[in-house]
Amino acid sequence: MNAPRPVPVSPVSVTAHAVLHSADFLHAQLRATRRDRVVLHAGVQINGAPHLGTNVMQTAAFQLAAAARERFGVEPGLRFGALDNSPCETRACPDTGSLYERSFRHALGESRVRELVRLYYGALFDELSAATGVPYEVETYTHQQSRVAFREEFLASLGMMDTLRWILAPSTGMVPVSFPCPRCGWSQKYGEDTELLSADAGEARFAAVCLDHGKYLVDVTPDTDTYIGLTTLHRNLVKERVAAREGDALPVIVKGADWAPGCRLLDEAFLCYPGAVPPPRLFTPVVLSDSGAKLSKTLLREGTADLSAETEPWMLDATAWTGTMAEYAHTLLGLGALMLSEPRHFERGYTTREVARLIAQGFGPAAGPA
């Protein structure tokens, strides 16, 4: 006799009776745009092994894509953005204290970045893709920002910056841009000394300062190979604007629920563009410590995450999983199917203690798409 399926205790959500499945948030724009394809966009970090919260979001992205296919008859795809722009090394100017950093791309090179993506995500994504029937691709930020469309949208954002700055940085209005030194790859973290000299729809010129090599000029046009470093919200706005230009598929943004406040600003920024409609967004459950703070590499590195005794090592570092990758994918798919079984189970967070309880009860053999 099969054991009863574990059930989380979740409160009634504000979408009760209006939303029967979390994939239904896509329904209105699918009807309005009459698209027969959807591409879900999600992120992957390469600055260390992923924790459970990261893998829950990514697994949910596969399952939501599969649910969109089953509920609306659309062809789904997944596009993961690998953040090789994350800082790998940091230095401080001894005179001013200004921070300089070198990204994973500039410190390690393209080949090593690809290796890290394969190490942390390759086998897992292959298992999830096979289980859900959803194809995926991984694209680095370096490649994304090299596209003509990205550069065109970046230049367009500069022309609107007097308005956008107070949306993307409502407290300060400061939206810095950084450009790696062409000689060493280091860039000023907060762009204090980066100056916009001129800009129009087709070209922008900046002056920047390297800690070792002094001042240098940077020209950005749609067809130059200048590396563009942007703040988190500015980068996401440009990426979403690029995704919106792909007319054959509806772009869908998938992020952890902790991103909801930031996405409010992104939606407001999006609406500054004439006729623009923000992309549909799907927020996935966040995995929490006992204190209610979400699992994060920063808290884990600092040792300040309040973790229960039930927190297994693999929940903090996926490479510590002792079973097979197929077993890990099965566990994640089981969790995801449980969370997606009702919107109220999806629109909440889960402590590592609660995740351990749900896993201990088992998910049975059927852990495919929700």
CSV table of N, CA and C in Angstrom, one decimal, residues 101-185:
chain,number,residue,atom,x,y,z
A,101,GLU,N,36.8,45.1,-9.0
A,101,GLU,CA,36.5,43.7,-9.1
A,101,GLU,C,36.8,43.2,-10.5
A,102,ARG,N,37.0,41.9,-10.5
A,102,ARG,CA,37.2,41.2,-11.8
A,102,ARG,C,36.2,40.0,-11.9
A,103,SER,N,35.4,40.0,-12.9
A,103,SER,CA,34.3,39.0,-13.0
A,103,SER,C,34.9,37.6,-13.3
A,104,PHE,N,34.1,36.6,-13.1
A,104,PHE,CA,34.5,35.2,-13.4
A,104,PHE,C,34.9,35.1,-14.9
A,105,ARG,N,34.2,35.8,-15.8
A,105,ARG,CA,34.6,35.8,-17.2
A,105,ARG,C,36.0,36.3,-17.4
A,106,HIS,N,36.3,37.4,-16.7
A,106,HIS,CA,37.6,38.0,-17.0
A,106,HIS,C,38.7,37.4,-16.1
A,107,ALA,N,38.4,36.8,-15.0
A,107,ALA,CA,39.4,36.2,-14.2
A,107,ALA,C,39.7,34.7,-14.6
A,108,LEU,N,38.7,34.0,-15.1
A,108,LEU,CA,38.9,32.6,-15.4
A,108,LEU,C,38.8,32.3,-16.9
A,109,GLY,N,38.2,33.1,-17.6
A,109,GLY,CA,38.1,32.8,-19.1
A,109,GLY,C,36.9,32.0,-19.5
A,110,GLU,N,36.5,32.1,-20.7
A,110,GLU,CA,35.3,31.4,-21.2
A,110,GLU,C,35.3,29.9,-21.0
A,111,SER,N,36.4,29.2,-21.2
A,111,SER,CA,36.4,27.8,-21.1
A,111,SER,C,36.1,27.3,-19.7
A,112,ARG,N,36.8,28.0,-18.7
A,112,ARG,CA,36.5,27.6,-17.3
A,112,ARG,C,35.1,27.9,-16.9
A,113,VAL,N,34.5,29.0,-17.4
A,113,VAL,CA,33.1,29.3,-17.1
A,113,VAL,C,32.2,28.2,-17.6
A,114,ARG,N,32.5,27.7,-18.8
A,114,ARG,CA,31.6,26.6,-19.4
A,114,ARG,C,31.8,25.4,-18.5
A,115,GLU,N,33.0,25.1,-18.0
A,115,GLU,CA,33.2,24.0,-17.1
A,115,GLU,C,32.4,24.1,-15.8
A,116,LEU,N,32.3,25.3,-15.3
A,116,LEU,CA,31.6,25.5,-14.0
A,116,LEU,C,30.1,25.3,-14.3
A,117,VAL,N,29.6,25.8,-15.4
A,117,VAL,CA,28.2,25.6,-15.7
A,117,VAL,C,27.9,24.1,-15.8
A,118,ARG,N,28.7,23.4,-16.5
A,118,ARG,CA,28.5,21.9,-16.7
A,118,ARG,C,28.6,21.2,-15.3
A,119,LEU,N,29.6,21.6,-14.5
A,119,LEU,CA,29.8,21.0,-13.2
A,119,LEU,C,28.6,21.2,-12.3
A,120,TYR,N,28.0,22.4,-12.2
A,120,TYR,CA,27.0,22.7,-11.3
A,120,TYR,C,25.6,22.4,-11.8
A,121,TYR,N,25.4,22.4,-13.1
A,121,TYR,CA,24.0,22.3,-13.6
A,121,TYR,C,23.8,21.3,-14.8
A,122,GLY,N,24.9,21.0,-15.5
A,122,GLY,CA,24.7,20.2,-16.7
A,122,GLY,C,23.9,18.9,-16.5
A,123,ALA,N,24.4,18.0,-15.6
A,123,ALA,CA,23.7,16.7,-15.4
A,123,ALA,C,22.3,16.9,-14.8
A,124,LEU,N,22.2,17.8,-13.9
A,124,LEU,CA,20.8,18.1,-13.3
A,124,LEU,C,19.8,18.5,-14.4
A,125,PHE,N,20.2,19.5,-15.2
A,125,PHE,CA,19.3,20.1,-16.2
A,125,PHE,C,19.0,19.0,-17.2
A,126,ASP,N,19.9,18.1,-17.6
A,126,ASP,CA,19.7,17.1,-18.5
A,126,ASP,C,18.6,16.1,-17.9
A,127,GLU,N,18.7,15.8,-16.6
A,127,GLU,CA,17.7,14.9,-16.0
A,127,GLU,C,16.3,15.6,-16.0
A,128,LEU,N,16.3,16.9,-15.6
A,128,LEU,CA,15.0,17.6,-15.5
A,128,LEU,C,14.4,17.7,-16.9
A,129,SER,N,15.2,18.0,-17.9
A,129,SER,CA,14.7,18.1,-19.3
A,129,SER,C,14.1,16.8,-19.8
A,130,ALA,N,14.8,15.7,-19.5
A,130,ALA,CA,14.3,14.4,-19.9
A,130,ALA,C,13.0,14.0,-19.2
A,131,ALA,N,12.9,14.4,-17.9
A,131,ALA,CA,11.7,14.1,-17.1
A,131,ALA,C,10.5,14.9,-17.5
A,132,THR,N,10.7,16.1,-17.9
A,132,THR,CA,9.6,17.0,-18.3
A,132,THR,C,9.4,17.2,-19.8
A,133,GLY,N,10.3,16.8,-20.6
A,133,GLY,CA,10.2,17.0,-22.0
A,133,GLY,C,10.4,18.4,-22.5
A,134,VAL,N,11.0,19.2,-21.6
A,134,VAL,CA,11.2,20.6,-21.9
A,134,VAL,C,12.7,20.9,-22.3
A,135,PRO,N,12.9,21.3,-23.5
A,135,PRO,CA,14.3,21.6,-23.9
A,135,PRO,C,14.8,22.9,-23.2
A,136,TYR,N,16.1,22.9,-23.1
A,136,TYR,CA,16.7,24.1,-22.4
A,136,TYR,C,18.0,24.5,-23.1
A,137,GLU,N,18.5,25.7,-22.9
A,137,GLU,CA,19.8,26.2,-23.3
A,137,GLU,C,20.3,27.1,-22.2
A,138,VAL,N,21.6,27.2,-22.1
A,138,VAL,CA,22.3,28.0,-21.2
A,138,VAL,C,23.1,29.0,-21.9
A,139,GLU,N,23.0,30.3,-21.6
A,139,GLU,CA,23.7,31.4,-22.3
A,139,GLU,C,24.4,32.3,-21.2
A,140,THR,N,25.6,32.6,-21.4
A,140,THR,CA,26.3,33.4,-20.4
A,140,THR,C,25.9,34.9,-20.6
A,141,TYR,N,26.1,35.6,-19.5
A,141,TYR,CA,25.9,37.1,-19.7
A,141,TYR,C,26.8,37.7,-20.7
A,142,THR,N,28.1,37.2,-20.7
A,142,THR,CA,29.0,37.7,-21.7
A,142,THR,C,28.5,37.6,-23.1
A,143,HIS,N,27.9,36.5,-23.4
A,143,HIS,CA,27.3,36.3,-24.8
A,143,HIS,C,26.0,37.2,-24.9
A,144,GLN,N,25.2,37.3,-23.9
A,144,GLN,CA,24.0,38.1,-24.0
A,144,GLN,C,24.3,39.5,-24.3
A,145,GLN,N,25.3,40.1,-23.5
A,145,GLN,CA,25.6,41.5,-23.7
A,145,GLN,C,26.3,41.8,-25.0
A,146,SER,N,26.8,40.8,-25.7
A,146,SER,CA,27.5,41.0,-27.0
A,146,SER,C,26.5,41.1,-28.1
A,147,ARG,N,25.3,40.8,-27.9
A,147,ARG,CA,24.3,40.8,-29.0
A,147,ARG,C,24.0,42.3,-29.4
A,148,VAL,N,23.7,42.5,-30.6
A,148,VAL,CA,23.3,43.8,-31.1
A,148,VAL,C,22.1,44.3,-30.4
A,149,ALA,N,21.1,43.4,-30.2
A,149,ALA,CA,19.8,43.9,-29.6
A,149,ALA,C,20.1,44.3,-28.1
A,150,PHE,N,21.0,43.7,-27.4
A,150,PHE,CA,21.3,44.1,-26.0
A,150,PHE,C,21.9,45.5,-26.1
A,151,ARG,N,22.8,45.7,-27.0
A,151,ARG,CA,23.5,47.0,-27.0
A,151,ARG,C,22.5,48.1,-27.5
A,152,GLU,N,21.6,47.8,-28.4
A,152,GLU,CA,20.6,48.8,-28.8
A,152,GLU,C,19.7,49.2,-27.6
A,153,GLU,N,19.3,48.2,-26.8
A,153,GLU,CA,18.5,48.5,-25.6
A,153,GLU,C,19.3,49.2,-24.6
A,154,PHE,N,20.5,48.9,-24.4
A,154,PHE,CA,21.4,49.6,-23.4
A,154,PHE,C,21.5,51.1,-23.8
A,155,LEU,N,21.7,51.3,-25.1
A,155,LEU,CA,21.8,52.7,-25.6
A,155,LEU,C,20.5,53.4,-25.4
A,156,ALA,N,19.4,52.7,-25.7
A,156,ALA,CA,18.1,53.3,-25.5
A,156,ALA,C,17.8,53.7,-24.0
A,157,SER,N,18.3,52.8,-23.1
A,157,SER,CA,18.1,53.1,-21.7
A,157,SER,C,18.9,54.3,-21.3
A,158,LEU,N,20.0,54.6,-21.9
A,158,LEU,CA,20.8,55.8,-21.5
A,158,LEU,C,20.0,57.0,-21.9
A,159,GLY,N,19.3,57.0,-23.0
A,159,GLY,CA,18.5,58.1,-23.5
A,159,GLY,C,17.3,58.4,-22.6
A,160,MET,N,16.9,57.4,-21.8
A,160,MET,CA,15.8,57.6,-20.9
A,160,MET,C,16.2,57.6,-19.4
A,161,MET,N,17.5,57.8,-19.2
A,161,MET,CA,18.0,57.6,-17.8
A,161,MET,C,17.6,58.6,-16.8
A,162,ASP,N,17.2,59.8,-17.3
A,162,ASP,CA,16.7,60.9,-16.4
A,162,ASP,C,15.5,60.4,-15.7
A,163,THR,N,14.7,59.6,-16.4
A,163,THR,CA,13.5,59.0,-15.8
A,163,THR,C,13.8,57.7,-15.1
A,164,LEU,N,14.5,56.8,-15.8
A,164,LEU,CA,14.8,55.5,-15.3
A,164,LEU,C,15.6,55.5,-14.0
A,165,ARG,N,16.5,56.4,-13.8
A,165,ARG,CA,17.3,56.4,-12.6
A,165,ARG,C,16.6,56.4,-11.3
A,166,TRP,N,15.5,57.1,-11.3
A,166,TRP,CA,14.7,57.2,-10.0
A,166,TRP,C,13.8,56.0,-9.8
A,167,ILE,N,13.7,55.1,-10.8
A,167,ILE,CA,12.9,53.9,-10.7
A,167,ILE,C,13.9,52.7,-10.4
A,168,LEU,N,15.0,52.7,-11.1
A,168,LEU,CA,16.0,51.6,-10.9
A,168,LEU,C,16.8,51.8,-9.6
A,169,ALA,N,16.9,53.1,-9.1
A,169,ALA,CA,17.6,53.3,-7.8
A,169,ALA,C,16.8,54.4,-7.1
A,170,PRO,N,15.6,54.1,-6.6
A,170,PRO,CA,14.7,55.2,-6.1
A,170,PRO,C,15.3,56.0,-4.9
A,171,SER,N,16.2,55.4,-4.2
A,171,SER,CA,16.8,56.2,-3.0
A,171,SER,C,17.9,57.2,-3.4
A,172,THR,N,18.7,56.8,-4.4
A,172,THR,CA,19.8,57.7,-4.8
A,172,THR,C,19.8,58.2,-6.2
A,173,GLY,N,19.1,57.6,-7.1
A,173,GLY,CA,19.1,57.9,-8.5
A,173,GLY,C,20.4,57.6,-9.2
A,174,MET,N,21.2,56.8,-8.5
A,174,MET,CA,22.6,56.5,-9.1
A,174,MET,C,22.5,55.1,-9.7
A,175,VAL,N,22.7,55.0,-11.0
A,175,VAL,CA,22.7,53.8,-11.8
A,175,VAL,C,24.0,53.7,-12.5
A,176,PRO,N,25.1,53.2,-11.8
A,176,PRO,CA,26.4,53.2,-12.4
A,176,PRO,C,26.5,52.2,-13.5
A,177,VAL,N,27.5,52.4,-14.4
A,177,VAL,CA,27.9,51.5,-15.4
A,177,VAL,C,29.4,51.2,-15.3
A,178,SER,N,29.8,50.0,-15.5
A,178,SER,CA,31.2,49.7,-15.4
A,178,SER,C,31.7,49.0,-16.6
A,179,PHE,N,33.0,49.3,-16.9
A,179,PHE,CA,33.6,48.7,-18.1
A,179,PHE,C,35.0,48.2,-17.7
A,180,PRO,N,35.2,46.9,-17.9
A,180,PRO,CA,36.5,46.3,-17.6
A,180,PRO,C,37.7,47.0,-18.3
A,181,CYS,N,38.8,47.2,-17.6
A,181,CYS,CA,40.0,47.8,-18.3
A,181,CYS,C,40.4,46.9,-19.4
A,182,PRO,N,40.6,47.4,-20.6
A,182,PRO,CA,41.0,46.5,-21.7
A,182,PRO,C,42.3,45.8,-21.6
A,183,ARG,N,43.1,46.3,-20.6
A,183,ARG,CA,44.4,45.7,-20.4
A,183,ARG,C,44.4,44.6,-19.4
A,184,CYS,N,43.6,44.7,-18.3
A,184,CYS,CA,43.7,43.7,-17.2
A,184,CYS,C,42.3,43.1,-16.8
A,185,GLY,N,41.2,43.7,-17.3
A,185,GLY,CA,39.9,43.1,-17.0
A,185,GLY,C,39.3,43.5,-15.7
